XYZ file of C-alpha atoms in Angstrom:
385
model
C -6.749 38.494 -113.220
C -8.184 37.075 -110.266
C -6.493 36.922 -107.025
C -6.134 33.126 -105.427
C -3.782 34.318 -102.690
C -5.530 32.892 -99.285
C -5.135 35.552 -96.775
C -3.218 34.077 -93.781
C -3.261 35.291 -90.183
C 0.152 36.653 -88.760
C 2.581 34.059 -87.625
C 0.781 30.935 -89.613
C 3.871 31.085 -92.533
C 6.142 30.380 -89.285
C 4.021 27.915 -87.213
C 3.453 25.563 -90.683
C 6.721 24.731 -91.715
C 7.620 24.289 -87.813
C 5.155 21.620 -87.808
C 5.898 19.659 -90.738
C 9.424 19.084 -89.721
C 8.450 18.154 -86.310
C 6.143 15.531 -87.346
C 8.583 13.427 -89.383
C 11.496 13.607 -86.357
C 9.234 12.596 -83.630
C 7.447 9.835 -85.692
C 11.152 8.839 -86.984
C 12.299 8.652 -83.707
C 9.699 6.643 -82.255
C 9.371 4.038 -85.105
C 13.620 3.461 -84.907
C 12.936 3.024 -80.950
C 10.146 0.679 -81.823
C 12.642 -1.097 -83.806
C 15.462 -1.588 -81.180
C 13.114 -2.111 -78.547
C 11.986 -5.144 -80.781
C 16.041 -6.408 -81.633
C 16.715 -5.997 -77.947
C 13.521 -8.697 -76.828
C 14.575 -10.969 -79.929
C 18.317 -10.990 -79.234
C 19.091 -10.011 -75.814
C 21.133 -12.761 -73.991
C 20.702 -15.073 -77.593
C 24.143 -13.590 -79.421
C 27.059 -12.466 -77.706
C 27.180 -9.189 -80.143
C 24.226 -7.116 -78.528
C 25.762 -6.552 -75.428
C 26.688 -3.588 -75.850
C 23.063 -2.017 -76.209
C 22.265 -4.551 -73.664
C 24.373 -1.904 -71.215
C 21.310 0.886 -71.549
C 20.066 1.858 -68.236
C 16.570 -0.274 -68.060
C 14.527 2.582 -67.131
C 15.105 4.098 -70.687
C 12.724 1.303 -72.014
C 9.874 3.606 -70.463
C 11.555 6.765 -70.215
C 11.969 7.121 -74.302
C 8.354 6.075 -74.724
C 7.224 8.034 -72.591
C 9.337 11.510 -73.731
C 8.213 10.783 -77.405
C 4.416 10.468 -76.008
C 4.783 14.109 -75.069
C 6.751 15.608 -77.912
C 4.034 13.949 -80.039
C 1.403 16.328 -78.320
C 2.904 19.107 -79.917
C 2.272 17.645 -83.560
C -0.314 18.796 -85.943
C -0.082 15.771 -88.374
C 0.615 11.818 -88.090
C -0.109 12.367 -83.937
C -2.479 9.325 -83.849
C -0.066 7.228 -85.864
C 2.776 8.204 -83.317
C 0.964 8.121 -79.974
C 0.330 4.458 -81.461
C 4.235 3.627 -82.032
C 5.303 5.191 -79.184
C 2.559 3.536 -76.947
C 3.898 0.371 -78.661
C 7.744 0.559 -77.773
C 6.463 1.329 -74.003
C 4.323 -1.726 -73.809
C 7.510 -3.584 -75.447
C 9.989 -2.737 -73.493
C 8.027 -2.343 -70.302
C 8.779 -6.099 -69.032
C 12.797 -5.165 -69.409
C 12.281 -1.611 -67.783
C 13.193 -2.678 -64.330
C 10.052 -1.639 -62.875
C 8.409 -3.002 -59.963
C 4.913 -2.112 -60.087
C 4.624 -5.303 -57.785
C 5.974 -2.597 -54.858
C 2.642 -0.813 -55.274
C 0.494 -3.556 -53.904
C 2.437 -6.617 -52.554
C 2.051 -7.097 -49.000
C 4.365 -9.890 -47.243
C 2.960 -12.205 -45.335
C 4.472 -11.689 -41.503
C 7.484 -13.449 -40.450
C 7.594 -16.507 -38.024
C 9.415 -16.883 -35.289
C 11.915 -19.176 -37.010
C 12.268 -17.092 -39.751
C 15.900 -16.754 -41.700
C 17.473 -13.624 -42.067
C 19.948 -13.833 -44.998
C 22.394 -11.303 -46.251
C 24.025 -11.265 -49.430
C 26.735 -9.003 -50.770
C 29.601 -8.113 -53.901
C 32.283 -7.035 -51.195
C 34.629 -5.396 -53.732
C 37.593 -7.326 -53.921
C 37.356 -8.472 -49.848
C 38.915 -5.774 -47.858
C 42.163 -4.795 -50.351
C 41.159 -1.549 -49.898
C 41.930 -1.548 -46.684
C 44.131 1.388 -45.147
C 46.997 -0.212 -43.703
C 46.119 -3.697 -45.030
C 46.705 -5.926 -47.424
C 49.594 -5.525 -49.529
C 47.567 -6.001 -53.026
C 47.309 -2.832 -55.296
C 43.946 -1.032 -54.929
C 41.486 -0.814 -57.915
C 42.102 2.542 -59.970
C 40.369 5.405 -58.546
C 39.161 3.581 -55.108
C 39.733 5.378 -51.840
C 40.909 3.366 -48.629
C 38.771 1.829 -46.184
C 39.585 0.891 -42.846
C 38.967 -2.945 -42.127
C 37.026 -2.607 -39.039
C 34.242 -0.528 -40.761
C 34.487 -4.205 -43.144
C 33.580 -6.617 -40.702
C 31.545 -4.212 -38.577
C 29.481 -3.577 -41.689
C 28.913 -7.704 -42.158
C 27.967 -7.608 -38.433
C 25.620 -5.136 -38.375
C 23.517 -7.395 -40.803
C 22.652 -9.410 -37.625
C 22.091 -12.339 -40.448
C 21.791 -16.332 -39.887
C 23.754 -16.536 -43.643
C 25.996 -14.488 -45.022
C 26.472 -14.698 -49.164
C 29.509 -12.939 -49.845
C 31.097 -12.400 -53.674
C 34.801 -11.302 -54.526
C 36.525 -13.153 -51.802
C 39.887 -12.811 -53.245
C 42.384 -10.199 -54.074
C 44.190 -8.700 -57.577
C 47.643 -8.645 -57.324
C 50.073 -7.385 -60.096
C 48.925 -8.257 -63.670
C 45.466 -8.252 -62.417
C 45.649 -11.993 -61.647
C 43.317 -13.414 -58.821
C 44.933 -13.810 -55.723
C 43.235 -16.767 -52.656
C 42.108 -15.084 -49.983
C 42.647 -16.340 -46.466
C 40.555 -14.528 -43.756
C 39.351 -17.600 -41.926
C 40.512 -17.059 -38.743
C 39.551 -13.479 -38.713
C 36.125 -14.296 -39.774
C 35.845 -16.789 -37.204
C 36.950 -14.420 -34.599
C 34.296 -11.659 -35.968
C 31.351 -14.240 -36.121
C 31.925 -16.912 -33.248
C 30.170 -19.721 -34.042
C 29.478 -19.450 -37.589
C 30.339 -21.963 -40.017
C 32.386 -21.296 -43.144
C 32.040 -22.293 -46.130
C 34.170 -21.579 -49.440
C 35.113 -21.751 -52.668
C 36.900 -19.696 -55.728
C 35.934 -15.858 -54.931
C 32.929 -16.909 -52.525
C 32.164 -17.253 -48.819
C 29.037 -18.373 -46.912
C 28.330 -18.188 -43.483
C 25.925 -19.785 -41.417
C 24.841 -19.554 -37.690
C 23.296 -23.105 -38.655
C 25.409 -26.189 -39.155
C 26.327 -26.777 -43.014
C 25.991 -30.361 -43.796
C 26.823 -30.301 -47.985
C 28.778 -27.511 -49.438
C 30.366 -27.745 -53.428
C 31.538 -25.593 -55.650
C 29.398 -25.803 -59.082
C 31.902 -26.572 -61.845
C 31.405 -24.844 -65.060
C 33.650 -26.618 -67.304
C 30.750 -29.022 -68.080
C 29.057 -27.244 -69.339
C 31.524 -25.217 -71.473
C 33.582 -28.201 -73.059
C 31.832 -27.988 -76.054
C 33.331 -24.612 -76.833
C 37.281 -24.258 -76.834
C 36.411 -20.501 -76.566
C 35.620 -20.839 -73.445
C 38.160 -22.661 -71.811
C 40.916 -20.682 -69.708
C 43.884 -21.371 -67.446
C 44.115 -21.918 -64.032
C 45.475 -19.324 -62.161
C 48.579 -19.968 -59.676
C 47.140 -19.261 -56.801
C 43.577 -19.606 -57.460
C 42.719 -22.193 -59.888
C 39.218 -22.725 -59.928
C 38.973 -18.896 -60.235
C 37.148 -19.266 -63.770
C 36.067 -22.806 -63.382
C 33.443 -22.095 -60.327
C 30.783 -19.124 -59.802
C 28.085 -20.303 -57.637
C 28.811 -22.130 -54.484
C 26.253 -24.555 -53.061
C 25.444 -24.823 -49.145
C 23.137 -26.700 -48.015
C 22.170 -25.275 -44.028
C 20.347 -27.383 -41.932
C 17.983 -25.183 -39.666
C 16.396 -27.159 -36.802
C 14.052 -29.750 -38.485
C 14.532 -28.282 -42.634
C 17.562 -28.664 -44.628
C 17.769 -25.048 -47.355
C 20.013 -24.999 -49.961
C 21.971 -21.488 -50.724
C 23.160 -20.957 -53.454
C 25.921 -18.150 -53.612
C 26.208 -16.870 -57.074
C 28.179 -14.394 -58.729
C 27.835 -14.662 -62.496
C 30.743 -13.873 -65.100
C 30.253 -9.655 -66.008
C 29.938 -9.304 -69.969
C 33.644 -7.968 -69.908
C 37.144 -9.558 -69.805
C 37.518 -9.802 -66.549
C 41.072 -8.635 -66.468
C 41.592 -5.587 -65.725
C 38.553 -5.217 -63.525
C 35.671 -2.822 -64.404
C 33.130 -2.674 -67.413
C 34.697 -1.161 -70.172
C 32.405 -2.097 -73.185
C 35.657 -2.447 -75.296
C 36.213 -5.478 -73.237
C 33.042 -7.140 -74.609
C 33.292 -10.859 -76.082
C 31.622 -13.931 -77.135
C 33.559 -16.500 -74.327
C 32.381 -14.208 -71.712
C 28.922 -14.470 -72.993
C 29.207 -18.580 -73.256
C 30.463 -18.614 -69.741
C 27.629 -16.336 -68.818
C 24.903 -19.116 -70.177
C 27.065 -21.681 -68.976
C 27.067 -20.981 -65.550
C 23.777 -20.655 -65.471
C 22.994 -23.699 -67.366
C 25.469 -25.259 -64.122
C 23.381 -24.052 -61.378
C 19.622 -24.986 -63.213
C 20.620 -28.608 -63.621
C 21.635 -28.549 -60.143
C 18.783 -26.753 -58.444
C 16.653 -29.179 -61.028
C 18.322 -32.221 -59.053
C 17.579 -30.833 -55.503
C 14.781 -31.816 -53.317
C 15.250 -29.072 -50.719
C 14.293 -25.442 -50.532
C 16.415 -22.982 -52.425
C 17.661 -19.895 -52.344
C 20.215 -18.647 -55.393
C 21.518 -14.913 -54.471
C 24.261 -12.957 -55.488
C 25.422 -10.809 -58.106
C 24.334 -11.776 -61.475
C 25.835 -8.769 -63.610
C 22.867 -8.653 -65.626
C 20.421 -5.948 -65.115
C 16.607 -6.280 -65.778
C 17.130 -5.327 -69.596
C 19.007 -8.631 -69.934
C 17.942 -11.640 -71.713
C 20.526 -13.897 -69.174
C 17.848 -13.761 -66.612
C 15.738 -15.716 -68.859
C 18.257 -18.930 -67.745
C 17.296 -18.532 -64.008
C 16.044 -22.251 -63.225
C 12.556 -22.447 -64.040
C 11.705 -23.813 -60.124
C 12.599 -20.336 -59.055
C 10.923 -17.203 -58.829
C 12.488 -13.908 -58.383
C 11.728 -11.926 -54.931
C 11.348 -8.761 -56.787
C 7.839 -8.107 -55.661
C 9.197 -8.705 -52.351
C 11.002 -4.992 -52.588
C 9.510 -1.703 -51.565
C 11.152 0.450 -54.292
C 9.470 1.445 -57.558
C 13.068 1.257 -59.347
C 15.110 -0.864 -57.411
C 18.970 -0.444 -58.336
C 22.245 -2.174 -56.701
C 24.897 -0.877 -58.734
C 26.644 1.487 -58.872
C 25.858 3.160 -55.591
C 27.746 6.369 -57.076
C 24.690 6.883 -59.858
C 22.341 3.901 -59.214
C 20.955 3.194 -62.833
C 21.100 -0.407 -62.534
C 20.193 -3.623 -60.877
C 22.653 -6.499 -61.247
C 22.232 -8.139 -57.682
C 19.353 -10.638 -57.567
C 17.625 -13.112 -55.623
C 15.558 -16.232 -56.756
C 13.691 -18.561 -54.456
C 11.844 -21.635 -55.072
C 7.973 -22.074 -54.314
C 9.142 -23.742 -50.900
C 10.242 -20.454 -49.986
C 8.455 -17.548 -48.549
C 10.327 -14.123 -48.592
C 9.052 -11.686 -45.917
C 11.481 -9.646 -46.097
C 13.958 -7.518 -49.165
C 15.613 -4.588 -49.385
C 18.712 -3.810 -50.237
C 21.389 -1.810 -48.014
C 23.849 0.658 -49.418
C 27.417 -0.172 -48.521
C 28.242 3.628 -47.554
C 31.645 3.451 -49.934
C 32.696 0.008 -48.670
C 31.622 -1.391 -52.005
C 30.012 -0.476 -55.239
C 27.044 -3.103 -54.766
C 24.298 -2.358 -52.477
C 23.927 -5.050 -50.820
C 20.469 -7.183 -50.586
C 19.136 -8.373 -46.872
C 15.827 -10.947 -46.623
C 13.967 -12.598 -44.049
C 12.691 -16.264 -45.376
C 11.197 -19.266 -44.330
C 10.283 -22.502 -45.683
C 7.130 -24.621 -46.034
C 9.337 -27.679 -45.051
């Protein structure tokens, strides 16, 4: 009888095998990220349910891609089919990745003398923290501060406005409590005027000459499942997220708008605990920004809308921004900007929007050094009127 047996060299029984299962995991893999990268474009910020996967650090839309581009090198079979997957999902997601390639060219035009510096900032429940302070429980696992380091922090900004988010305390059952540092602020920046409303405070070295809270409710009436109480001592607490002043800087009038968009959680307790997830948050999410496009749509002057947005780059939310605006990203110097949390920065939720009127010289943002979780964002405009 003849032997057929194909003499094999030592070690190619062992490398075979090895190979075939390889090539069916790393293709897998790559076509089921292909797939969510796909649901994520399609439903992201369209139905309340995908939040969840909506909370994956953005850079992971390259960083997957990218790691099954190099495990695919080490396949024998199917490689072409799978570098073309792969390279698929990374072109995909790229857009939602958080990336600012815009760093590695933009150059800002130079400042003029009558530039604005503006500073906005999450402050992290005010100064509660504060050792010796207020009389308001802490948030769970938060160490002290000392108030000085606060308002020497907010000084330090040397800014013409001040944005500031979380104006307002949590007393017990996690309800909102008014805060009332007026005469302490005005004491800290002499001259300033104050603006406020709900959880939010703007100050200006310039006079203020129109200042309004922007009303959700609507824009929510059409859905009871958004509706909620007034709180005692706070009651437009849910009803307003974005305050509107309008500064008027020598001979041009800008409009700031200080934002701080509902988070994707309940918001009581406070903190993102994706078990917290629900469809009214989501409404009042859209809704809020539905508020502030209709009014920057109405406004003849300059704008600036700043704050934080609790959505990070791989959200669709950002695709309600009002379509006048254009985001200062490009503006930034970092290849992966990221404002939150300072304690393992994977994601951006602090943004700033400008319309064409506006020329942004300046961005960064400026870690907090423990005072808060957000980083917070500092810019130099001006204004072509």
């Amino acid at each position: 009888m003849t032997d057929t047996r194909v003499a094999t060299r030592p070690g190619d029984s062992r490398r075979a095998p090895r190979a075939r299962r390889g090539i069916p995991l790393v293709m897998t893999a790559a076509i089921l990220w292909l797939v969510f990268a796909g649901l994520h474009l399609a439903l992201s910020g369209r139905v309340w349910w995908w939040q969840v996967p909506e909370l994956v650090p953005p850079f992971a839309f390259v960083v997957v891609p990218a790691l099954l581009l190099v495990a695919t090198l080490a396949a024998r079979r199917a490689r072409r089919a799978t570098i073309v997957i792969a390279a698929a999902s990374l072109v995909l997601g790229g857009g939602v990745s958080g990336l600012n390639l815009a760093a590695l060219w933009h150059r800002p035009v130079p400042a003029p003398a009558d530039a604005l510096k503006v500073f906005s900032w999450n402050t992290w429940y005010w100064d509660q923290r504060a050792e010796g302070g207020r009389p308001m429980p802490p948030p769970t696992g938060t160490p002290p501060r000392d108030v000085a380091d606060f308002y020497r922090y907010l000084r330090d900004q040397h800014a013409d406005v001040l944005l500031l988010q979380e104006y307002v305390y949590f007393g017990d059952g996690s309800q909102p409590i008014r805060v009332n540092d007026l005469d302490r602020l005005r004491r800290e920046f002499p001259g300033y005027h104050i603006a406020t409303a709900s959880e939010l405070v703007t100050l200006s070295r310039y006079p203020i000459v129109l200042e309004r809270g922007i009303d959700v409710r609507p824009w929510a009436a059409d859905d009871p499942d958004t509706t909620e109480p007034p709180t005692p001592d706070l009651p437009d607490f849910f009803a307003v997220k974005t305050l509107r002043t309008d500064v008027r800087a020598g001979a041009r009038t800008v409009s700031f708008y200080n934002a701080h968009i509902n988070s994707p959680v309940e918001p009581f307790p406070p903190g993102l605990d994706p078990r917290r997830l629900s469809r009214r948050q989501h409404l009042l999410r859209q809704a809020n920004l539905r508020a502030v496009a209709a009014d920057v749509a109405g406004n003849p002057h300059p704008a600036v809308l700043s704050g934080d947005f609790n959505a990070s780059p791989a959200m669709g939310l950002l695709r309600m921004v009002p379509e006048r605006m254009a985001d200062a990203t490009p503006a930034l110097a970092s290849l992966y900007p990221a404002s939150w949390d300072e304690r393992l920065p994977w994601w951006r939720i602090d943004w700033t929007f400008a319309t064409p009127e506006v020329t942004v010289h300046e961005y960064r943002f400026v870690r907090s050094n423990g005072l808060s979780d957000h980083s917070g964002q500092r810019l130099v405009i001006s204004t072509s009127r």
